[in-house]
CSV table of C-alpha atoms in Angstrom, one decimal:
chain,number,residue,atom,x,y,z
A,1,UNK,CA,0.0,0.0,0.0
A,2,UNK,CA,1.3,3.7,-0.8
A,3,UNK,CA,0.3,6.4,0.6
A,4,UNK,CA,-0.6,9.9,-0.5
A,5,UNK,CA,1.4,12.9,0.6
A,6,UNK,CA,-1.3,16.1,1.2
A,7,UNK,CA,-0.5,19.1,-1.0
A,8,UNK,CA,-0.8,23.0,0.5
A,9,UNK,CA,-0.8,26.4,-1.2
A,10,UNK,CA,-2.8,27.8,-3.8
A,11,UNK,CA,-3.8,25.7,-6.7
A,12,UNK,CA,-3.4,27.3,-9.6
A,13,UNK,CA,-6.0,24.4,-11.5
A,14,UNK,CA,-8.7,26.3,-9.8
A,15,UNK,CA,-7.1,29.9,-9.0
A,16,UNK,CA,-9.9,32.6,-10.1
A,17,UNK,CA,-9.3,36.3,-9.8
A,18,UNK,CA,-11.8,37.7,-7.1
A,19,UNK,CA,-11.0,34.0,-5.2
A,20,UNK,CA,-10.9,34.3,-1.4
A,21,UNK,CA,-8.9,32.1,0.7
A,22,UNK,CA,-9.4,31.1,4.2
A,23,UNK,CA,-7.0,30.3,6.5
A,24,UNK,CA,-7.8,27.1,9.0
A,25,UNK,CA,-6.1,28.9,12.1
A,26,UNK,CA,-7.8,30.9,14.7
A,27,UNK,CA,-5.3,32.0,17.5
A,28,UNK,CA,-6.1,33.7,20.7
A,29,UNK,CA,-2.8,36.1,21.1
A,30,UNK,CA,-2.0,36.2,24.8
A,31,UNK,CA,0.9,38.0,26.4
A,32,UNK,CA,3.5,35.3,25.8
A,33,UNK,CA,3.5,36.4,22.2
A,34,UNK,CA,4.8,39.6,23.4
A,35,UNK,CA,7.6,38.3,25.4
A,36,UNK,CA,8.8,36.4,22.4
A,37,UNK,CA,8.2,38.9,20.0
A,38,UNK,CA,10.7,41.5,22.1
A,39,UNK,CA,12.8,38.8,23.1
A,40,UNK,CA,14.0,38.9,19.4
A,41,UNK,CA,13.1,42.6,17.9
A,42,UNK,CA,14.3,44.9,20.1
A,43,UNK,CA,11.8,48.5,20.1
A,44,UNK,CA,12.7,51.5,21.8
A,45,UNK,CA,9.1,53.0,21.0
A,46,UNK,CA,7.2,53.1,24.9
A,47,UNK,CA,3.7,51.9,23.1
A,48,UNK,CA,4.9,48.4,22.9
A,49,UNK,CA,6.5,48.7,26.4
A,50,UNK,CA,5.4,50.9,28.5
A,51,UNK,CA,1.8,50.4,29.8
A,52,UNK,CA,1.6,53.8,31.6
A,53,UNK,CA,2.4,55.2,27.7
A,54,UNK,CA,-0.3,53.4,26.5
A,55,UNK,CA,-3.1,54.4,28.8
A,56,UNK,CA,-1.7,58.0,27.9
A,57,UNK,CA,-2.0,57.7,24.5
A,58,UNK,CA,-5.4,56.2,24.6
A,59,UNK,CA,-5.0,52.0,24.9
A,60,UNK,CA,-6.1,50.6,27.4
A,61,UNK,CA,-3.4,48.0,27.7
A,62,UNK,CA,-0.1,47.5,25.7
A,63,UNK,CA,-0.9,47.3,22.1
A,64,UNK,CA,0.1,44.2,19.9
A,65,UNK,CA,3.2,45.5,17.7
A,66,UNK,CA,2.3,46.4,14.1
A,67,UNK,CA,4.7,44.1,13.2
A,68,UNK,CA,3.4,41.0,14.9
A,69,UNK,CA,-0.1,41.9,13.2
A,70,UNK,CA,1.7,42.1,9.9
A,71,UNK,CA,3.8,38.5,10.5
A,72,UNK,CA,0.3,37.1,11.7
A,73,UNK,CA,-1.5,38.1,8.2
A,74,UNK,CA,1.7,37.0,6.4
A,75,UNK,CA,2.2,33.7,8.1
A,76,UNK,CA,-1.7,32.4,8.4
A,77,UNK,CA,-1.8,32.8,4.6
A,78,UNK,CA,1.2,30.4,3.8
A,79,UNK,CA,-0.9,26.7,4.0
A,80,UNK,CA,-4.2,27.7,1.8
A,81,UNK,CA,-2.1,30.6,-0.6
A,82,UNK,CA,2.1,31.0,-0.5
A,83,UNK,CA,2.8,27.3,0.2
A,84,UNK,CA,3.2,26.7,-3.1
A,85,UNK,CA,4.9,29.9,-4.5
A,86,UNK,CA,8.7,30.2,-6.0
A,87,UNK,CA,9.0,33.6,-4.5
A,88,UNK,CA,7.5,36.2,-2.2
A,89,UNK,CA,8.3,39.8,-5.0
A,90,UNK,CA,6.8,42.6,-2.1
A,91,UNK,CA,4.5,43.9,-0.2
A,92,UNK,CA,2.3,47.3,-0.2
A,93,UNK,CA,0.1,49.4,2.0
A,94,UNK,CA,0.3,47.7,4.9
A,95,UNK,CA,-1.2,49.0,7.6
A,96,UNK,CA,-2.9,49.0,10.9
A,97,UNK,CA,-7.0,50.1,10.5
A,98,UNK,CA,-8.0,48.6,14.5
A,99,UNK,CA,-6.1,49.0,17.6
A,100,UNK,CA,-4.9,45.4,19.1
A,101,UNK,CA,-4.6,44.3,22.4
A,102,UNK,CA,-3.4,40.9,24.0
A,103,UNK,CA,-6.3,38.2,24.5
A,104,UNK,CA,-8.3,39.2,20.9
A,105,UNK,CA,-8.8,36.1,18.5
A,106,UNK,CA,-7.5,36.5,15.0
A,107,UNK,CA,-7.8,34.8,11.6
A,108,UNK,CA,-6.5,35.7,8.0
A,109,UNK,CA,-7.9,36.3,4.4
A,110,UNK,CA,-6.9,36.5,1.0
A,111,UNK,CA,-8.1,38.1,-2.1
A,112,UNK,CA,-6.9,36.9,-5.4
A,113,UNK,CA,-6.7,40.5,-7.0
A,114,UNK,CA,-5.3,39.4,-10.6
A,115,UNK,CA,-3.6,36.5,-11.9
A,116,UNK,CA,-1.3,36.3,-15.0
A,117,UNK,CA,1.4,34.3,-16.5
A,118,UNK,CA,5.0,36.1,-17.9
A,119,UNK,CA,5.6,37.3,-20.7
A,120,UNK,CA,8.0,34.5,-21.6
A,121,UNK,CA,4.9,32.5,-20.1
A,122,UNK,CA,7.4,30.3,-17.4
A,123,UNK,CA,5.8,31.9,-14.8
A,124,UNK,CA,3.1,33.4,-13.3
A,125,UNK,CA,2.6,36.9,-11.0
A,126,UNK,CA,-0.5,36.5,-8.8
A,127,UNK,CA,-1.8,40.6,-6.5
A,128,UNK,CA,-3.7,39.6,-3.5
A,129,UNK,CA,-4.8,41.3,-0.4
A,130,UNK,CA,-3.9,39.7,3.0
A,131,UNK,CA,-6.0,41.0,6.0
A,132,UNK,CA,-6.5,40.1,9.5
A,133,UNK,CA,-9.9,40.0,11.5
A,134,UNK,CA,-10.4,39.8,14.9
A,135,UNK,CA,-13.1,38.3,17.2
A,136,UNK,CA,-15.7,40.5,16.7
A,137,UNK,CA,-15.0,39.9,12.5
A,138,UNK,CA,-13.5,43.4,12.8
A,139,UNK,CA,-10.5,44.5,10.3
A,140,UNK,CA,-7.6,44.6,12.2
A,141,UNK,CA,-4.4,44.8,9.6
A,142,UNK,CA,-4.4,44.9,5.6
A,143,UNK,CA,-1.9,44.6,3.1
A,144,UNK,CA,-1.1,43.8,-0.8
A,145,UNK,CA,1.5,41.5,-2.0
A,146,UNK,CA,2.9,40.2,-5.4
A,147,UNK,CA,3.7,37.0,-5.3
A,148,UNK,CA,5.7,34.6,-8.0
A,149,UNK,CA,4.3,31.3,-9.0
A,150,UNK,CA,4.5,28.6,-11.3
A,151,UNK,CA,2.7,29.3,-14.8
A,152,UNK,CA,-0.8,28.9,-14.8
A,153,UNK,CA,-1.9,25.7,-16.6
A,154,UNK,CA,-4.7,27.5,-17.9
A,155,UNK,CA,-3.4,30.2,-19.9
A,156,UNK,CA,-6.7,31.4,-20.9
A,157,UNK,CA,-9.1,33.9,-20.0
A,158,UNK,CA,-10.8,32.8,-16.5
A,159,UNK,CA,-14.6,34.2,-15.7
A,160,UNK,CA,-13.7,36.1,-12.5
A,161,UNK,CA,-15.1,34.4,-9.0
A,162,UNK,CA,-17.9,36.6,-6.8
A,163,UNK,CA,-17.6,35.2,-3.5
A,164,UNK,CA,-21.1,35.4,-2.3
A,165,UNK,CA,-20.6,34.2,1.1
A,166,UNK,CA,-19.5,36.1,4.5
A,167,UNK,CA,-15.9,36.2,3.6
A,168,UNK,CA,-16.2,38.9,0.7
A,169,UNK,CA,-17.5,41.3,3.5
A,170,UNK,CA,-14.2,41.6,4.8
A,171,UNK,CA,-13.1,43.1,1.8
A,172,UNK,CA,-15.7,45.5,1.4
A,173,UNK,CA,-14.8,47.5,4.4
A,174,UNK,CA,-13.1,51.0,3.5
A,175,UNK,CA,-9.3,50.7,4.9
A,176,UNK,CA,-8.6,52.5,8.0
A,177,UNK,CA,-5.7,53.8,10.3
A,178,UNK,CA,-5.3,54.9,13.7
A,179,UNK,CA,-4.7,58.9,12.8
A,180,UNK,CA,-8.5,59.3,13.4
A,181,UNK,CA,-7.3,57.1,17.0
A,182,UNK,CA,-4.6,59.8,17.7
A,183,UNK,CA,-6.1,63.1,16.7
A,184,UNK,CA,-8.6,62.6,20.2
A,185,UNK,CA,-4.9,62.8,22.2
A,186,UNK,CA,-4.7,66.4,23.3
A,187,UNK,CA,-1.1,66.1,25.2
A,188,UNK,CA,1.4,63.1,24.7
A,189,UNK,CA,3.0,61.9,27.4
A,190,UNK,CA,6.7,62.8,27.9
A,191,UNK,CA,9.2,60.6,25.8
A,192,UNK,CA,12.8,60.7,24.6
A,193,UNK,CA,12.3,62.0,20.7
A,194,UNK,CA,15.1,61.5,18.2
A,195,UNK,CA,15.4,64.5,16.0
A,196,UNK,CA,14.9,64.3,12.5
A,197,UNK,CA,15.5,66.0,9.0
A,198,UNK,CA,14.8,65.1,5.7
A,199,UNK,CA,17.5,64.2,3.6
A,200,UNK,CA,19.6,62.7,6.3
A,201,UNK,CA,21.2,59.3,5.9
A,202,UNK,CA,21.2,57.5,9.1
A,203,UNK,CA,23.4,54.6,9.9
A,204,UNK,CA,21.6,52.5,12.7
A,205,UNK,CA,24.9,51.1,14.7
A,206,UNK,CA,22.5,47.7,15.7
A,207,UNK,CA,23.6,44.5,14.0
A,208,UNK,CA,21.7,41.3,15.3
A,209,UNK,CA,21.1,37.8,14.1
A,210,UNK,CA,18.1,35.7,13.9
A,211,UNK,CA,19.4,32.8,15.4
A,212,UNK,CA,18.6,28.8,14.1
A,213,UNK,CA,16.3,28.2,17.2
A,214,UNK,CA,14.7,31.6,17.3
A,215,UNK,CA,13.7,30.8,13.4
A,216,UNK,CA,12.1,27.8,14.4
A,217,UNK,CA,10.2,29.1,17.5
A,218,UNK,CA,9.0,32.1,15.6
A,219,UNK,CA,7.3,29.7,12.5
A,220,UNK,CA,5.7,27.6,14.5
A,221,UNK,CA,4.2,30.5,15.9
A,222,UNK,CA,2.8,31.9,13.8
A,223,UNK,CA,2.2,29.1,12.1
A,224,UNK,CA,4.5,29.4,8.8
A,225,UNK,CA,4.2,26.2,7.3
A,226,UNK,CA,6.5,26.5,4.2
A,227,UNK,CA,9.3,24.2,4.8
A,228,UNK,CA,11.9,25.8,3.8
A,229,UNK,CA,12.3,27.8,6.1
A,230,UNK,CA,12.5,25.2,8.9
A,231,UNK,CA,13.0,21.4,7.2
A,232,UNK,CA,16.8,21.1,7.7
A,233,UNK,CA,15.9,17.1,6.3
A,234,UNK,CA,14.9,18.5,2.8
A,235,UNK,CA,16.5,21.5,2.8
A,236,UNK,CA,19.4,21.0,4.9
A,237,UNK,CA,21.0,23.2,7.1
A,238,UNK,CA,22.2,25.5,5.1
A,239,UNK,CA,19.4,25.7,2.4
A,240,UNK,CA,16.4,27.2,5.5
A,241,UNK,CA,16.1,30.7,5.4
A,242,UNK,CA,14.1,33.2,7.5
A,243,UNK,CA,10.7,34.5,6.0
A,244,UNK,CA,10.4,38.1,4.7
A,245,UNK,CA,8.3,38.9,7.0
A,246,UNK,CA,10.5,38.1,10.2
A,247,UNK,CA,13.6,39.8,8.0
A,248,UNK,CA,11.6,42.9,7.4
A,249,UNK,CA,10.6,43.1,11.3
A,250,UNK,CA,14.2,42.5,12.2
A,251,UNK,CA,15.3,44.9,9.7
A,252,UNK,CA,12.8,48.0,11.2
A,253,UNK,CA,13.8,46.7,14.8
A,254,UNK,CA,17.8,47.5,14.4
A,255,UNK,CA,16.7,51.2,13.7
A,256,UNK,CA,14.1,51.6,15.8
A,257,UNK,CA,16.2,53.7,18.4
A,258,UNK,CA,17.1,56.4,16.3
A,259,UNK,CA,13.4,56.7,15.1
A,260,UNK,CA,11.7,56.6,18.1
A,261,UNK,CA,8.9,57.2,19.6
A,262,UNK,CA,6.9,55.3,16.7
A,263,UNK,CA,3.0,55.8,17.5
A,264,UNK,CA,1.6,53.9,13.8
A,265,UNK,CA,3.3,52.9,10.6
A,266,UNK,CA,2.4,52.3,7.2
A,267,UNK,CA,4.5,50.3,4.7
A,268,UNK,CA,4.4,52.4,1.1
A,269,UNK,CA,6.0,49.1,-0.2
A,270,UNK,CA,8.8,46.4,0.0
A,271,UNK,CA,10.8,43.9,-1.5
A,272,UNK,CA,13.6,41.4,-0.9
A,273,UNK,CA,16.2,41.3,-2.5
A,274,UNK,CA,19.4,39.1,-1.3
A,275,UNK,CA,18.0,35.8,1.1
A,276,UNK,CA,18.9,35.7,4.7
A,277,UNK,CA,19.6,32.6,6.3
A,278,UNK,CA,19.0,31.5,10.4
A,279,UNK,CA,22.7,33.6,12.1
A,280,UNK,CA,22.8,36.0,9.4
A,281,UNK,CA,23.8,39.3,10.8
A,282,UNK,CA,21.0,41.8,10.2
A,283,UNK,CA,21.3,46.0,9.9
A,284,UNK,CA,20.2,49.0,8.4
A,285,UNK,CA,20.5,52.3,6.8
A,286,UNK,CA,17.1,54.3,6.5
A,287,UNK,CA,17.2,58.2,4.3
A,288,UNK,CA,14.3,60.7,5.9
A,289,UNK,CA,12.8,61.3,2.8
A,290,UNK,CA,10.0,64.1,4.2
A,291,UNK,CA,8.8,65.1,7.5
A,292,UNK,CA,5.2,66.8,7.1
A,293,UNK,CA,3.7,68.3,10.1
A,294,UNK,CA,0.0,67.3,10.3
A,295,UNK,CA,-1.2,68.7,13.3
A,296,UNK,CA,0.4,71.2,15.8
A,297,UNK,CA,1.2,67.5,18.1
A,298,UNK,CA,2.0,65.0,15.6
A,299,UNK,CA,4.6,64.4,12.3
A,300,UNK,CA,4.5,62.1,9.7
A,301,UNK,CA,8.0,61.0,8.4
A,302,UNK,CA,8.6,59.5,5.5
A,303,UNK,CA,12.1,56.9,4.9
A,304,UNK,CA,13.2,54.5,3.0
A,305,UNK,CA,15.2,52.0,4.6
A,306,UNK,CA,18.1,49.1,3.6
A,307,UNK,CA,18.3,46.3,5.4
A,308,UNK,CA,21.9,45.0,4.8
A,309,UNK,CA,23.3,41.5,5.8
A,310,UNK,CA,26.5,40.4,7.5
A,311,UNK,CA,27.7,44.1,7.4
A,312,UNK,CA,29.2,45.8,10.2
A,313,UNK,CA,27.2,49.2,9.8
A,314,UNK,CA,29.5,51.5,12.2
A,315,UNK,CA,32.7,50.0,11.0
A,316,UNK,CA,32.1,49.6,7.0
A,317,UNK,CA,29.6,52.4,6.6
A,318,UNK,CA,31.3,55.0,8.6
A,319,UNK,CA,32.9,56.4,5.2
A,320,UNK,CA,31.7,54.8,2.5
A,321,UNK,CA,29.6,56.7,-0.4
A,322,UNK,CA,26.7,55.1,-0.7
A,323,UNK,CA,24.9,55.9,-4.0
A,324,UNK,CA,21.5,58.3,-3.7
A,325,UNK,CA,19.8,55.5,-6.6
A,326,UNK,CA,19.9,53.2,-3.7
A,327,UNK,CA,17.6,55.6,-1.4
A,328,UNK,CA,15.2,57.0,-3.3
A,329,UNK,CA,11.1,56.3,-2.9
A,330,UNK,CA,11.0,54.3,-5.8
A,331,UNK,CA,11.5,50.7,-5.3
A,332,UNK,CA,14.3,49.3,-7.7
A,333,UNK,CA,14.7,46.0,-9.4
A,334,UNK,CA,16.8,43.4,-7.4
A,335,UNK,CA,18.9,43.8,-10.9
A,336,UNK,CA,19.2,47.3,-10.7
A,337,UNK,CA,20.3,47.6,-6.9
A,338,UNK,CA,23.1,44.6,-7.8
A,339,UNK,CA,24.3,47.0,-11.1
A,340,UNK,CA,24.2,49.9,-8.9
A,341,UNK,CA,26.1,48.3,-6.4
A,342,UNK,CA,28.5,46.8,-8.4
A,343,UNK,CA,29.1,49.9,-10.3
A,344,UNK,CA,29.5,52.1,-7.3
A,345,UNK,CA,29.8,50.8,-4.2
A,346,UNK,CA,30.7,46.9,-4.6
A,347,UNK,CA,31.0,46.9,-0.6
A,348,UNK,CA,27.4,46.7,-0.7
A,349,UNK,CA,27.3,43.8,-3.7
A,350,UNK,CA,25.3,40.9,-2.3
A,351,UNK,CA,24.4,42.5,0.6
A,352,UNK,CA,21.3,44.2,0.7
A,353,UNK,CA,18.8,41.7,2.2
A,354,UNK,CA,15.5,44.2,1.2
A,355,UNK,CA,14.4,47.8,1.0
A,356,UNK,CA,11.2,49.6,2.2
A,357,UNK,CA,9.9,52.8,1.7
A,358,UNK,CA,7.5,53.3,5.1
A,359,UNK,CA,5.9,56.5,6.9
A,360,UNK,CA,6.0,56.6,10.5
A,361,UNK,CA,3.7,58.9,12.9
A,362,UNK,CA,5.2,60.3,15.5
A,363,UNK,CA,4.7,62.8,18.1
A,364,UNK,CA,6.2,66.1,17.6
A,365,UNK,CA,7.6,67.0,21.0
């Protein structure tokens, strides 16, 4: 007798455009979470630690990090979507639309937005939107991401799905934020503010690894079940690395000190670019791009940020030109950031693990 060996991911036999996914995990988010979370992404923003902060600023307990809400809709996804991609090509607008607190109940979504094969027609780009929903089947997080599959065994055109059951609801929700949250906050409390200006390069001095067993702790978590980046049998050792999503949140955390104090975030857009393996040194380099003021008690600042592996920041960076192509808005092909590099700074060849271009609220003062 054989047996059969289960398959996971999206199947592209039966992918439709307007198809929406459900993800078969429903996990109650209790304080442990955040005790792991810091353990290994260090913040120096008081929301996420300081519960006297958070009553202040209108919580009323210790929010859930953006970041954990963003690795929760990533990860919840992977079995019924991104199991079966090649690669994960970026994320947009991702964003916060419901406060968070420890003890809610969340599941995941996803939206197939559009679905098309290459033009050399070996492979196939698939938009969806990701979103999170809590216990009382509110919104909590949203985001977009391009995703790289196999090519589509039906190259032809597909009648678009209409999901008529409660799941489309989800998506039919304006997105939010938490500015409207904020501007009800006549006086934020007092906190260490790092001074900004646009068009200054910043080189965060933090340099930290994602360790083997940290890797493993945080997928089972959040219940990542893509193999690669934990099966050390199939993969072997070497051949696991660490999900975008915990890169990117490692990436934001070594910079967080020079940035603080971060009150709500949104992600413009990002995208991998070199793969980071389990003890891979992780840093950063983030250009204020604009600081707008939008009220007479709150900024919105606007950086894009490199996250760079296995370099020492403070001792390589120092005094080293880096090129401005690198740090503008626009997102640039993995091709073009590799030709930059090795054009003009081939110290950085190899080793930019992703950029993001992300605006940050802050207090002013």
């Amino acid at each position: 007798m054989r047996g059969e060996i289960p398959k996971y991911g999206l199947d592209l036999k039966t992918a439709r455009t307007g198809q929406i996914l459900e993800s078969p995990y429903e996990i109650t988010v209790d304080d442990s979470w955040r005790c792991q979370w810091q353990s290994v992404f260090p913040t120096a923003s008081k929301l996420t630690t300081s519960r006297e902060y958070a009553k202040a600023c209108g919580f009323n307990a210790i929010p859930i990090p953006q970041a954990m809400l963003l690795n929760m809709t990533l990860c919840f996804s992977v079995e019924p979507f991104s199991q079966s991609c090649r690669l994960h090509l970026g994320l947009e607008n991702a964003r916060q639309e419901l406060p968070a607190s420890f003890g809610d109940t969340f599941r995941s979504f996803t939206k197939i937005e559009s679905l098309a094969n290459t033009s050399r027609g070996d492979a196939s780009v698939i938009h969806t939107t990701h979103i999170l929903v809590n216990q009382r089947d509110e919104r909590v997080f949203s985001l977009k991401k391009r995703s790289y599959y196999e090519p589509l065994p039906n190259n032809d055109v597909i009648e678009p799905i209409q999901e008529s059951d409660g799941m489309a609801s989800h998506f039919e929700t304006p997105t939010k934020s938490l500015i409207d949250h904020y501007d009800g906050i006549k006086e934020f409390p007092s906190a260490q503010i790092e001074p900004l200006k646009a068009g200054r390069l910043i080189i965060h001095p933090m340099v930290r690894p994602l360790g083997w067993s940290e890797n493993l702790a945080l997928s089972t978590t959040y219940r990542n079940t893509h193999p690669i980046h934990w099966d050390s049998t199939s993969y072997g050792r070497d051949g696991i690395v660490v999900c975008g999503g915990f890169v990117q949140s490692l990436v934001f955390a070594t910079g967080d000190r020079e940035i603080r104090q971060v009150l709500d975030e949104t992600l413009i857009h990002s995208s991998h670019i070199n793969t980071v393996t389990p003890e891979d040194g992780i840093g950063s380099i983030s250009k204020i791009l604009e600081i707008e003021n939008i009220s007479d008690r709150l900024e919105r600042v606007t950086l894009k940020t490199l996250g760079l592996k296995n370099v020492d920041v403070s001792k390589e960076l120092s005094s080293l030109e880096i090129p401005n192509k690198l740090l503008n808005s626009d997102p640039l092909k993995p091709s073009e950031i590799e030709l930059t590099c090795s054009d003009q700074c081939p110290e950085l060849a190899g080793k930019i693990a992703m950029q993001a271009t992300r605006s940050i609220l802050r207090p002013r003062y």
